[in-house]
Amino acid sequence: MAIDMKAIHDSQRTLVMGVLNITEDSFSDGGLWLAPEAAKAHGEAMMKAGADIIDIGAESTRPGAKRVSEADEKARVLGAVDALIPEGAVLSIDTTRASVALAALEHGAQIINDVSGGQLDRELPHVVADHSDCLYIVQHWRGWLAGAAGNVPDADTSRYENGVVNDVHDELMRQVDAVLEAGVRAEQVIIDPGLGFSKPGIEHNLPLLTGLETFRATGYPVLIGQSRKRFISAMLTEAGAAGADGPIMAQRDDVTAALSALSAEHGA
């Protein structure tokens, strides 16, 4: 049965995205779902729990992460796509590589989630443009781009001269303009202010959540992805809720759930 991607793009109900990390080194759950059968089982479990979309990522984007090879990324992604498409899943592919995006779309994936917002692989927006029935998540991020220091993606990229909300909005809209110029249709675009990406601290991320209306005012659907991120640990530590070894994942999950509910209430 064909899935109506316009209905997903224009949904008046907040949709929930489950994250399926097929990586050895994700900060959240690296290595748990590398085996195809484990990835399929976890994806199905998230769908049963209420996830509307499963976001498949085969390359960690945590600060300092090493890139996986193109062949490894593609093999991991396609294994999960081929396992979950027959189950009726709506699949988002978290990739910055045009070749991986193209292969995933050809295997039935419906959404491309580009954390570089079209800047790392300039061919990726063209792949999306050639598949007019798919959706494209354009995320703000300055890392792994000009200005990043060495192998640490977020180094020297977290200074916001005009305030984080204003600068992220303006930079993200320039990214959107660029992908539209590449042929992507406005009806395909979802925007993501990129919590945690070039935004390491509480002071970078909470203003984006409280300023959600600024992004909604663009007319594009807004994705908020804050699950288990570093600034959540910092919030728990600052509140005195963390143990000697820092917050445990269950605590991060509690804050993630609360921030997700607030984001939904304000239109994400």
C-alpha positions as MATLAB code, in Angstrom:
seq = 'MAIDMKAIHDSQRTLVMGVLNITEDSFSDGGLWLAPEAAKAHGEAMMKAGADIIDIGAESTRPGAKRVSEADEKARVLGAVDALIPEGAVLSIDTTRASVALAALEHGAQIINDVSGGQLDRELPHVVADHSDCLYIVQHWRGWLAGAAGNVPDADTSRYENGVVNDVHDELMRQVDAVLEAGVRAEQVIIDPGLGFSKPGIEHNLPLLTGLETFRATGYPVLIGQSRKRFISAMLTEAGAAGADGPIMAQRDDVTAALSALSAEHGA';
ca = [
       0.000    0.000    0.000;
       1.406    3.377   -1.037;
       2.017    5.846    1.792;
       0.715    9.392    1.304;
       3.826   11.471    1.918;
       1.913   14.738    1.422;
      -0.296   13.756    4.343;
       2.810   13.167    6.448;
       4.358   16.481    5.399;
       1.140   18.405    6.119;
       0.077   16.448    9.202;
      -1.777   18.510   11.795;
      -0.897   15.882   14.394;
       2.596   15.770   15.826;
       4.364   12.713   14.429;
       6.830   10.680   16.481;
      10.160    9.620   14.972;
      11.909    6.569   16.405;
      15.699    6.479   16.007;
      17.381    3.307   14.766;
      21.164    3.640   15.131;
      23.047    1.045   13.095;
      26.470    2.126   14.318;
      29.202    0.855   16.592;
      29.750    4.201   18.270;
      26.494    6.072   18.744;
      26.593    7.872   22.109;
      23.091    6.553   22.771;
      22.997    2.868   21.865;
      26.013    2.118   19.683;
      26.345   -1.496   18.580;
      22.994   -2.764   19.841;
      21.241   -2.927   16.462;
      24.102   -3.664   14.032;
      22.824   -7.129   13.115;
      20.021   -6.903   10.498;
      17.673   -9.079   12.542;
      18.247   -6.872   15.614;
      17.640   -3.726   13.569;
      14.396   -5.139   12.190;
      13.175   -6.194   15.632;
      13.967   -2.807   17.153;
      12.288   -0.950   14.278;
       9.169   -3.092   14.616;
       9.127   -2.558   18.388;
       9.239    1.225   17.928;
       6.411    1.057   15.380;
       4.292   -0.960   17.815;
       5.083    1.593   20.535;
       3.666    4.380   18.362;
       6.502    5.633   16.161;
       5.123    7.090   12.922;
       8.552    7.273   11.269;
      11.717    5.208   11.771;
      14.925    7.187   11.235;
      17.808    4.930   10.193;
      21.346    6.185   10.768;
      24.449    4.172    9.931;
      27.058    6.818   10.713;
      27.449    8.505   14.091;
      27.457   12.309   14.062;
      28.528   12.741   17.672;
      31.475   15.137   18.180;
      34.728   13.422   17.297;
      33.092   10.502   15.505;
      35.063    8.938   12.666;
      33.368    8.591    9.300;
      32.370    5.102    8.212;
      33.093    4.046    4.668;
      30.490    4.716    2.006;
      30.192    0.977    1.317;
      29.617    0.129    4.992;
      27.045    2.881    5.426;
      25.134    1.806    2.339;
      25.152   -1.882    3.294;
      23.868   -1.168    6.806;
      21.146    1.193    5.603;
      19.881   -1.074    2.844;
      19.771   -4.070    5.166;
      17.441   -2.198    7.502;
      15.376   -0.682    4.690;
      14.822   -4.049    3.034;
      13.793   -5.550    6.377;
      11.337   -2.820    7.392;
       9.672   -1.700    4.162;
       7.662   -4.967    3.927;
       6.360   -4.205    7.436;
       4.775   -0.970    6.192;
       7.335    1.333    7.798;
       7.798    4.985    6.894;
      11.576    5.253    6.761;
      13.774    8.313    7.130;
      17.434    7.872    6.182;
      19.919    9.896    8.211;
      22.752   10.396    5.747;
      24.893   13.133    4.233;
      25.918   11.041    1.210;
      24.050   11.313   -2.088;
      24.898    7.736   -3.038;
      23.399    6.344    0.168;
      20.298    8.505   -0.195;
      19.802    7.369   -3.792;
      20.170    3.690   -2.961;
      17.798    3.949    0.009;
      15.131    5.749   -2.018;
      15.406    3.143   -4.763;
      14.832    0.460   -2.110;
      11.671    2.171   -0.849;
      12.708    4.722    1.805;
      10.547    7.837    1.742;
      12.445   10.552    3.658;
      16.035   11.798    3.559;
      17.297   13.351    6.805;
      20.405   15.371    5.922;
      22.046   16.714    9.086;
      24.288   18.942    6.951;
      21.249   20.510    5.297;
      22.571   20.017    1.777;
      26.035   21.414    2.463;
      28.294   18.370    2.841;
      27.395   16.561   -0.396;
      26.093   19.034   -2.946;
      24.644   16.208   -5.037;
      22.265   15.101   -2.296;
      19.626   17.809   -2.932;
      19.667   16.846   -6.609;
      18.906   13.231   -5.656;
      15.923   14.465   -3.645;
      14.811   16.688   -6.516;
      14.804   13.649   -8.806;
      12.502   11.802   -6.375;
       9.643   14.251   -6.060;
       7.553   11.904   -3.919;
      10.092   11.850   -1.055;
      10.532   14.351    1.772;
      13.766   16.145    2.709;
      14.720   17.174    6.247;
      17.076   20.150    6.030;
      18.980   20.558    9.309;
      21.124   23.393   10.572;
      24.710   22.436   11.375;
      28.047   24.159   10.941;
      30.196   21.127   11.795;
      32.189   19.017    9.337;
      32.110   22.131    7.198;
      34.294   25.204    6.766;
      35.413   26.390   10.188;
      35.460   23.025   11.934;
      38.754   22.331   13.654;
      40.454   18.999   12.984;
      38.315   15.924   13.456;
      35.968   17.482   16.020;
      32.845   18.576   14.142;
      31.593   21.226   16.578;
      34.896   22.911   17.402;
      34.813   26.694   16.846;
      31.304   26.589   15.366;
      29.103   27.528   18.318;
      29.390   31.342   18.437;
      26.131   33.075   17.548;
      26.748   36.789   17.145;
      23.071   37.777   16.796;
      21.674   35.232   19.233;
      21.239   31.532   18.561;
      17.595   31.749   17.412;
      18.202   34.559   14.919;
      21.424   33.119   13.511;
      20.128   29.555   13.234;
      16.921   30.764   11.571;
      18.771   32.898    9.030;
      21.411   30.285    8.239;
      18.811   27.521    7.970;
      16.691   29.587    5.584;
      19.757   30.127    3.392;
      20.255   26.368    3.359;
      16.615   25.911    2.334;
      17.021   28.475   -0.452;
      20.023   26.533   -1.743;
      18.186   23.196   -1.875;
      15.226   24.842   -3.592;
      17.637   26.218   -6.193;
      18.870   22.646   -6.687;
      15.340   21.611   -7.674;
      13.840   20.388   -4.407;
      10.199   21.473   -4.121;
       9.041   23.462   -1.100;
       6.408   20.772   -0.479;
       9.217   18.291    0.167;
      11.032   20.337    2.827;
      10.956   19.840    6.589;
      13.268   22.036    8.674;
      15.259   21.110   11.778;
      17.126   23.696   13.892;
      19.636   20.966   14.785;
      19.667   20.769   18.569;
      23.112   19.685   19.750;
      24.745   20.296   16.354;
      27.198   23.211   16.684;
      25.208   23.852   19.866;
      26.943   22.086   22.759;
      25.454   23.938   25.720;
      22.149   24.500   27.487;
      22.385   28.154   26.433;
      22.356   27.126   22.766;
      19.526   24.608   22.857;
      16.826   25.815   25.241;
      16.355   29.125   23.347;
      15.665   27.118   20.180;
      12.968   25.144   21.996;
      11.375   28.213   23.523;
      11.708   30.001   20.165;
       9.997   27.246   18.189;
       7.416   29.708   16.826;
      10.190   31.496   14.910;
      10.767   28.327   12.897;
       7.080   27.472   12.557;
       6.516   30.932   11.072;
       8.533   29.888    8.016;
       5.599   27.719    6.934;
       7.685   24.551    6.856;
       7.007   21.623    9.195;
       9.527   21.640   12.059;
      11.375   18.562   13.317;
      12.839   18.670   16.821;
      15.426   16.002   17.654;
      16.742   16.316   21.186;
      16.754   12.682   22.250;
      19.329   11.976   24.996;
      21.658   14.767   23.860;
      24.537   16.324   25.780;
      22.661   19.433   26.848;
      20.105   17.199   28.585;
      22.890   15.686   30.687;
      24.091   19.211   31.428;
      20.585   20.201   32.558;
      20.393   17.228   34.905;
      23.852   17.909   36.310;
      23.088   21.599   36.831;
      19.870   20.668   38.626;
      21.795   18.375   40.978;
      19.962   15.302   39.685;
      23.003   13.421   38.370;
      25.022   10.851   40.279;
      28.789   10.830   40.686;
      29.189    9.294   37.222;
      26.738   11.696   35.586;
      23.115   11.165   34.537;
      22.048    7.672   33.538;
      20.233    7.113   30.243;
      16.889    6.608   32.033;
      17.181   10.163   33.362;
      17.978   11.469   29.889;
      14.898    9.608   28.625;
      12.666   11.321   31.190;
      13.844   14.770   30.111;
      13.616   13.773   26.444;
       9.973   12.790   26.951;
       9.170   16.065   28.712;
      10.859   18.196   26.039;
       9.155   16.165   23.311;
       5.752   16.812   24.841;
       6.469   20.538   25.155;
       7.717   20.661   21.549;
       4.566   18.924   20.354;
       2.405   21.358   22.333;
       4.130   24.245   20.551;
       3.706   22.848   17.066;
       6.648   20.570   16.229;
];
